[in-house]
């Protein structure tokens, strides 16, 4: 499985960005798809996930501001981000978990999001 992120960039605080994650296979084959982020000097942390049944989950820090969605026709997972804050600055990674007897994790290369104050 290959995942390619896009949509990162520099934005002012309060602004919006939409990240895209294009998958090389049907996203419905993923047990779970999601976005993680890693700021300098910090551990990678979960931002949002969407399950194969459509259930979503968000980190408390982004609830009400970020929305994860998917487009099955284009095998793409999105992360719409509003009301961005400087603390949202990080490299954002797309993740897919595939269940084949055990779980396999696939990661994209990451896309930088920088929020200026």
Short mmCIF file of N, CA and C in Angstrom, two decimals:
data_model
loop_
_atom_site.label_atom_id
_atom_site.label_comp_id
_atom_site.label_asym_id
_atom_site.label_seq_id
_atom_site.Cartn_x
_atom_site.Cartn_y
_atom_site.Cartn_z
N UNK A 1 0.85 -1.18 0.00
CA UNK A 1 0.00 0.00 0.00
C UNK A 1 0.89 1.24 0.00
N UNK A 2 0.64 2.13 -0.93
CA UNK A 2 1.37 3.40 -0.95
C UNK A 2 0.41 4.53 -0.62
N UNK A 3 0.88 5.44 0.21
CA UNK A 3 0.08 6.60 0.62
C UNK A 3 0.86 7.86 0.29
N UNK A 4 0.21 8.80 -0.37
CA UNK A 4 0.88 10.04 -0.75
C UNK A 4 0.07 11.21 -0.23
N UNK A 5 0.68 11.97 0.68
CA UNK A 5 0.01 13.14 1.25
C UNK A 5 0.30 14.39 0.42
N UNK A 6 -0.62 15.32 0.50
CA UNK A 6 -0.45 16.63 -0.12
C UNK A 6 -1.33 17.62 0.61
N UNK A 7 -1.09 18.90 0.35
CA UNK A 7 -1.95 19.93 0.91
C UNK A 7 -1.37 20.72 2.05
N UNK A 8 -0.19 20.33 2.52
CA UNK A 8 0.41 21.07 3.61
C UNK A 8 0.91 22.43 3.14
N UNK A 9 1.34 23.25 4.10
CA UNK A 9 1.85 24.57 3.74
C UNK A 9 1.92 25.48 4.93
N UNK A 10 2.11 26.76 4.64
CA UNK A 10 2.19 27.80 5.66
C UNK A 10 0.89 28.56 5.69
N UNK A 11 0.32 28.72 6.87
CA UNK A 11 -0.94 29.44 7.02
C UNK A 11 -0.90 30.25 8.30
N UNK A 12 -1.63 31.34 8.32
CA UNK A 12 -1.71 32.15 9.53
C UNK A 12 -2.67 31.52 10.53
N UNK A 13 -2.47 31.84 11.78
CA UNK A 13 -3.37 31.34 12.82
C UNK A 13 -4.80 31.77 12.49
N UNK A 14 -5.73 30.83 12.69
CA UNK A 14 -7.11 31.06 12.34
C UNK A 14 -7.48 30.62 10.94
N UNK A 15 -6.49 30.28 10.16
CA UNK A 15 -6.72 29.87 8.79
C UNK A 15 -7.10 28.40 8.66
N UNK A 16 -7.23 27.98 7.40
CA UNK A 16 -7.66 26.61 7.12
C UNK A 16 -6.74 25.96 6.09
N UNK A 17 -6.66 24.64 6.15
CA UNK A 17 -5.96 23.84 5.17
C UNK A 17 -6.71 22.53 5.01
N UNK A 18 -6.57 21.92 3.84
CA UNK A 18 -7.10 20.59 3.66
C UNK A 18 -5.99 19.67 3.18
N UNK A 19 -5.73 18.64 3.95
CA UNK A 19 -4.73 17.64 3.58
C UNK A 19 -5.41 16.49 2.84
N UNK A 20 -4.69 15.94 1.88
CA UNK A 20 -5.19 14.79 1.12
C UNK A 20 -4.20 13.64 1.24
N UNK A 21 -4.74 12.44 1.26
CA UNK A 21 -3.92 11.23 1.30
C UNK A 21 -4.44 10.29 0.22
N UNK A 22 -3.69 10.17 -0.85
CA UNK A 22 -4.09 9.31 -1.97
C UNK A 22 -3.50 7.93 -1.76
N UNK A 23 -4.36 6.92 -1.81
CA UNK A 23 -3.93 5.54 -1.57
C UNK A 23 -3.85 4.78 -2.89
N UNK A 24 -2.97 3.79 -2.90
CA UNK A 24 -2.76 3.02 -4.12
C UNK A 24 -3.75 1.87 -4.27
N UNK A 25 -4.62 1.71 -3.28
CA UNK A 25 -5.65 0.68 -3.36
C UNK A 25 -6.92 1.18 -2.69
N UNK A 26 -7.97 0.41 -2.79
CA UNK A 26 -9.24 0.84 -2.24
C UNK A 26 -9.14 1.12 -0.75
N UNK A 27 -9.60 2.30 -0.35
CA UNK A 27 -9.53 2.66 1.07
C UNK A 27 -10.50 1.82 1.90
N UNK A 28 -11.46 1.18 1.27
CA UNK A 28 -12.36 0.33 2.02
C UNK A 28 -11.68 -0.97 2.46
N UNK A 29 -10.49 -1.22 1.91
CA UNK A 29 -9.72 -2.38 2.37
C UNK A 29 -8.97 -2.08 3.65
N UNK A 30 -9.00 -0.82 4.07
CA UNK A 30 -8.30 -0.44 5.30
C UNK A 30 -9.21 -0.65 6.49
N UNK A 31 -8.71 -1.33 7.48
CA UNK A 31 -9.46 -1.48 8.73
C UNK A 31 -9.65 -0.11 9.36
N UNK A 32 -8.60 0.71 9.26
CA UNK A 32 -8.63 2.05 9.84
C UNK A 32 -7.70 2.93 9.02
N UNK A 33 -8.13 4.14 8.72
CA UNK A 33 -7.27 5.12 8.06
C UNK A 33 -7.23 6.37 8.94
N UNK A 34 -6.11 7.06 8.93
CA UNK A 34 -6.05 8.20 9.81
C UNK A 34 -4.90 9.14 9.55
N UNK A 35 -4.88 10.17 10.36
CA UNK A 35 -3.83 11.18 10.30
C UNK A 35 -3.15 11.27 11.66
N UNK A 36 -1.84 11.36 11.61
CA UNK A 36 -1.03 11.55 12.79
C UNK A 36 -0.15 12.76 12.53
N UNK A 37 0.41 13.31 13.59
CA UNK A 37 1.32 14.44 13.42
C UNK A 37 2.48 14.34 14.39
N UNK A 38 3.58 14.94 13.97
CA UNK A 38 4.77 14.94 14.81
C UNK A 38 5.42 16.31 14.75
N UNK A 39 5.47 16.95 15.90
CA UNK A 39 6.13 18.24 16.02
C UNK A 39 7.59 18.00 16.40
N UNK A 40 8.47 18.96 16.12
CA UNK A 40 9.89 18.79 16.45
C UNK A 40 10.09 18.46 17.93
N UNK A 41 10.85 17.42 18.19
CA UNK A 41 11.16 17.05 19.55
C UNK A 41 10.04 16.34 20.29
N UNK A 42 8.97 16.04 19.59
CA UNK A 42 7.83 15.37 20.23
C UNK A 42 7.53 14.05 19.55
N UNK A 43 6.78 13.22 20.25
CA UNK A 43 6.38 11.94 19.68
C UNK A 43 5.24 12.13 18.69
N UNK A 44 5.15 11.20 17.77
CA UNK A 44 4.04 11.22 16.83
C UNK A 44 2.74 10.95 17.60
N UNK A 45 1.71 11.72 17.28
CA UNK A 45 0.45 11.60 18.00
C UNK A 45 -0.71 11.49 17.03
N UNK A 46 -1.75 10.80 17.47
CA UNK A 46 -2.93 10.62 16.65
C UNK A 46 -3.69 11.94 16.53
N UNK A 47 -4.16 12.23 15.33
CA UNK A 47 -5.00 13.41 15.11
C UNK A 47 -6.45 12.98 14.88
N UNK A 48 -6.66 12.08 13.93
CA UNK A 48 -8.02 11.65 13.61
C UNK A 48 -7.96 10.32 12.86
N UNK A 49 -8.99 9.50 13.05
CA UNK A 49 -9.09 8.25 12.31
C UNK A 49 -10.51 8.07 11.79
N UNK A 50 -10.60 7.26 10.73
CA UNK A 50 -11.90 6.89 10.19
C UNK A 50 -11.86 5.39 9.93
N UNK A 51 -12.83 4.69 10.46
CA UNK A 51 -12.87 3.24 10.33
C UNK A 51 -13.57 2.84 9.03
N UNK A 52 -13.46 1.57 8.71
CA UNK A 52 -14.09 1.07 7.49
C UNK A 52 -15.60 1.26 7.51
N UNK A 53 -16.19 1.28 8.72
CA UNK A 53 -17.65 1.49 8.82
C UNK A 53 -18.02 2.97 8.88
N UNK A 54 -17.02 3.85 8.77
CA UNK A 54 -17.28 5.27 8.75
C UNK A 54 -17.17 5.97 10.09
N UNK A 55 -17.01 5.21 11.16
CA UNK A 55 -16.86 5.84 12.48
C UNK A 55 -15.58 6.65 12.53
N UNK A 56 -15.66 7.81 13.15
CA UNK A 56 -14.51 8.70 13.25
C UNK A 56 -14.10 8.90 14.71
N UNK A 57 -12.84 9.27 14.87
CA UNK A 57 -12.30 9.52 16.20
C UNK A 57 -11.31 10.66 16.08
N UNK A 58 -11.31 11.55 17.09
CA UNK A 58 -10.44 12.72 17.04
C UNK A 58 -9.69 12.89 18.36
N UNK A 59 -8.50 13.45 18.25
CA UNK A 59 -7.79 13.88 19.44
C UNK A 59 -8.57 15.05 20.04
N UNK A 60 -8.55 15.14 21.36
CA UNK A 60 -9.28 16.21 22.03
C UNK A 60 -8.85 17.59 21.54
N UNK A 61 -7.58 17.72 21.23
CA UNK A 61 -7.03 19.02 20.85
C UNK A 61 -7.54 19.52 19.50
N UNK A 62 -8.14 18.65 18.69
CA UNK A 62 -8.59 19.07 17.37
C UNK A 62 -10.11 18.94 17.20
N UNK A 63 -10.79 18.40 18.20
CA UNK A 63 -12.24 18.23 18.09
C UNK A 63 -12.92 19.56 17.83
N UNK A 64 -13.84 19.55 16.89
CA UNK A 64 -14.56 20.77 16.55
C UNK A 64 -13.84 21.64 15.55
N UNK A 65 -12.57 21.35 15.28
CA UNK A 65 -11.81 22.15 14.31
C UNK A 65 -11.41 21.35 13.07
N UNK A 66 -11.13 20.07 13.27
CA UNK A 66 -10.67 19.20 12.17
C UNK A 66 -11.76 18.20 11.83
N UNK A 67 -11.82 17.83 10.55
CA UNK A 67 -12.77 16.81 10.10
C UNK A 67 -12.06 15.85 9.16
N UNK A 68 -12.17 14.56 9.47
CA UNK A 68 -11.61 13.54 8.59
C UNK A 68 -12.74 12.99 7.71
N UNK A 69 -12.43 12.75 6.45
CA UNK A 69 -13.43 12.22 5.54
C UNK A 69 -12.73 11.37 4.48
N UNK A 70 -13.51 10.72 3.64
CA UNK A 70 -12.91 9.87 2.62
C UNK A 70 -13.73 9.95 1.34
N UNK A 71 -13.06 9.70 0.25
CA UNK A 71 -13.68 9.66 -1.07
C UNK A 71 -13.29 8.32 -1.69
N UNK A 72 -14.23 7.39 -1.67
CA UNK A 72 -13.91 6.04 -2.14
C UNK A 72 -13.65 6.00 -3.64
N UNK A 73 -14.28 6.89 -4.38
CA UNK A 73 -14.09 6.90 -5.84
C UNK A 73 -12.65 7.24 -6.21
N UNK A 74 -12.02 8.07 -5.38
CA UNK A 74 -10.65 8.49 -5.65
C UNK A 74 -9.63 7.88 -4.68
N UNK A 75 -10.10 6.95 -3.84
CA UNK A 75 -9.21 6.31 -2.86
C UNK A 75 -8.41 7.34 -2.08
N UNK A 76 -9.10 8.34 -1.58
CA UNK A 76 -8.44 9.44 -0.90
C UNK A 76 -9.09 9.69 0.46
N UNK A 77 -8.24 9.96 1.43
CA UNK A 77 -8.68 10.35 2.76
C UNK A 77 -8.27 11.81 2.96
N UNK A 78 -9.17 12.59 3.52
CA UNK A 78 -8.92 14.02 3.69
C UNK A 78 -8.89 14.38 5.17
N UNK A 79 -8.20 15.47 5.46
CA UNK A 79 -8.25 16.09 6.78
C UNK A 79 -8.48 17.58 6.56
N UNK A 80 -9.69 18.02 6.84
CA UNK A 80 -10.01 19.43 6.74
C UNK A 80 -9.71 20.08 8.08
N UNK A 81 -8.89 21.11 8.05
CA UNK A 81 -8.46 21.76 9.28
C UNK A 81 -8.89 23.22 9.27
N UNK A 82 -9.61 23.61 10.29
CA UNK A 82 -10.06 25.00 10.44
C UNK A 82 -9.51 25.56 11.75
N UNK A 83 -9.57 26.88 11.87
CA UNK A 83 -9.15 27.57 13.11
C UNK A 83 -7.79 27.08 13.56
N UNK A 84 -6.87 27.04 12.64
CA UNK A 84 -5.54 26.51 12.95
C UNK A 84 -4.82 27.37 13.97
N UNK A 85 -4.04 26.69 14.80
CA UNK A 85 -3.28 27.34 15.87
C UNK A 85 -1.79 27.06 15.66
N UNK A 86 -0.92 27.91 16.20
CA UNK A 86 0.52 27.63 16.08
C UNK A 86 0.89 26.25 16.60
N UNK A 87 0.19 25.78 17.62
CA UNK A 87 0.51 24.46 18.17
C UNK A 87 0.10 23.31 17.26
N UNK A 88 -0.59 23.60 16.17
CA UNK A 88 -0.90 22.57 15.17
C UNK A 88 0.27 22.37 14.21
N UNK A 89 1.29 23.18 14.34
CA UNK A 89 2.46 23.05 13.47
C UNK A 89 3.13 21.70 13.68
N UNK A 90 3.30 20.95 12.60
CA UNK A 90 3.89 19.61 12.67
C UNK A 90 3.97 19.03 11.26
N UNK A 91 4.65 17.90 11.18
CA UNK A 91 4.56 17.09 9.97
C UNK A 91 3.38 16.15 10.14
N UNK A 92 2.49 16.16 9.18
CA UNK A 92 1.29 15.33 9.24
C UNK A 92 1.47 14.10 8.37
N UNK A 93 1.18 12.95 8.95
CA UNK A 93 1.36 11.68 8.27
C UNK A 93 0.03 10.97 8.10
N UNK A 94 -0.16 10.40 6.94
CA UNK A 94 -1.31 9.55 6.68
C UNK A 94 -0.96 8.11 7.08
N UNK A 95 -1.93 7.43 7.65
CA UNK A 95 -1.71 6.05 8.11
C UNK A 95 -2.86 5.17 7.66
N UNK A 96 -2.53 3.94 7.30
CA UNK A 96 -3.56 2.95 7.00
C UNK A 96 -3.23 1.67 7.74
N UNK A 97 -4.23 1.12 8.38
CA UNK A 97 -4.07 -0.17 9.06
C UNK A 97 -4.85 -1.22 8.28
N UNK A 98 -4.14 -2.25 7.86
CA UNK A 98 -4.75 -3.32 7.08
C UNK A 98 -4.69 -4.59 7.90
N UNK A 99 -5.83 -5.28 7.95
CA UNK A 99 -5.91 -6.51 8.73
C UNK A 99 -5.75 -7.71 7.81
N UNK A 100 -4.65 -8.44 8.01
CA UNK A 100 -4.42 -9.69 7.29
C UNK A 100 -3.91 -10.67 8.32
N UNK A 101 -4.81 -11.29 9.05
CA UNK A 101 -4.50 -12.14 10.21
C UNK A 101 -3.99 -11.25 11.34
N UNK A 102 -2.98 -10.45 11.07
CA UNK A 102 -2.53 -9.45 12.02
C UNK A 102 -2.60 -8.09 11.34
N UNK A 103 -2.37 -7.03 12.13
CA UNK A 103 -2.47 -5.69 11.56
C UNK A 103 -1.13 -5.27 10.95
N UNK A 104 -1.22 -4.62 9.79
CA UNK A 104 -0.06 -4.03 9.15
C UNK A 104 -0.29 -2.52 9.07
N UNK A 105 0.75 -1.75 9.40
CA UNK A 105 0.70 -0.31 9.33
C UNK A 105 1.43 0.20 8.10
N UNK A 106 0.78 1.12 7.40
CA UNK A 106 1.41 1.78 6.25
C UNK A 106 1.39 3.28 6.50
N UNK A 107 2.48 3.95 6.09
CA UNK A 107 2.63 5.38 6.33
C UNK A 107 2.98 6.12 5.04
N UNK A 108 2.49 7.34 4.95
CA UNK A 108 2.93 8.22 3.89
C UNK A 108 4.23 8.90 4.28
N UNK A 109 4.72 9.74 3.40
CA UNK A 109 6.00 10.40 3.62
C UNK A 109 5.88 11.63 4.50
N UNK A 110 4.66 12.11 4.69
CA UNK A 110 4.43 13.27 5.55
C UNK A 110 4.33 14.56 4.76
N UNK A 111 3.58 15.49 5.30
CA UNK A 111 3.47 16.82 4.71
C UNK A 111 3.53 17.86 5.83
N UNK A 112 4.31 18.90 5.62
CA UNK A 112 4.55 19.90 6.66
C UNK A 112 3.40 20.89 6.72
N UNK A 113 2.93 21.13 7.92
CA UNK A 113 1.95 22.19 8.19
C UNK A 113 2.57 23.16 9.17
N UNK A 114 2.64 24.41 8.79
CA UNK A 114 3.21 25.44 9.65
C UNK A 114 2.18 26.54 9.84
N UNK A 115 1.86 26.82 11.10
CA UNK A 115 0.88 27.85 11.42
C UNK A 115 1.60 28.99 12.11
N UNK A 116 1.57 30.15 11.51
CA UNK A 116 2.25 31.31 12.08
C UNK A 116 1.30 32.11 12.96
N UNK A 117 1.86 32.71 13.98
CA UNK A 117 1.02 33.49 14.93
C UNK A 117 0.89 34.92 14.48
#
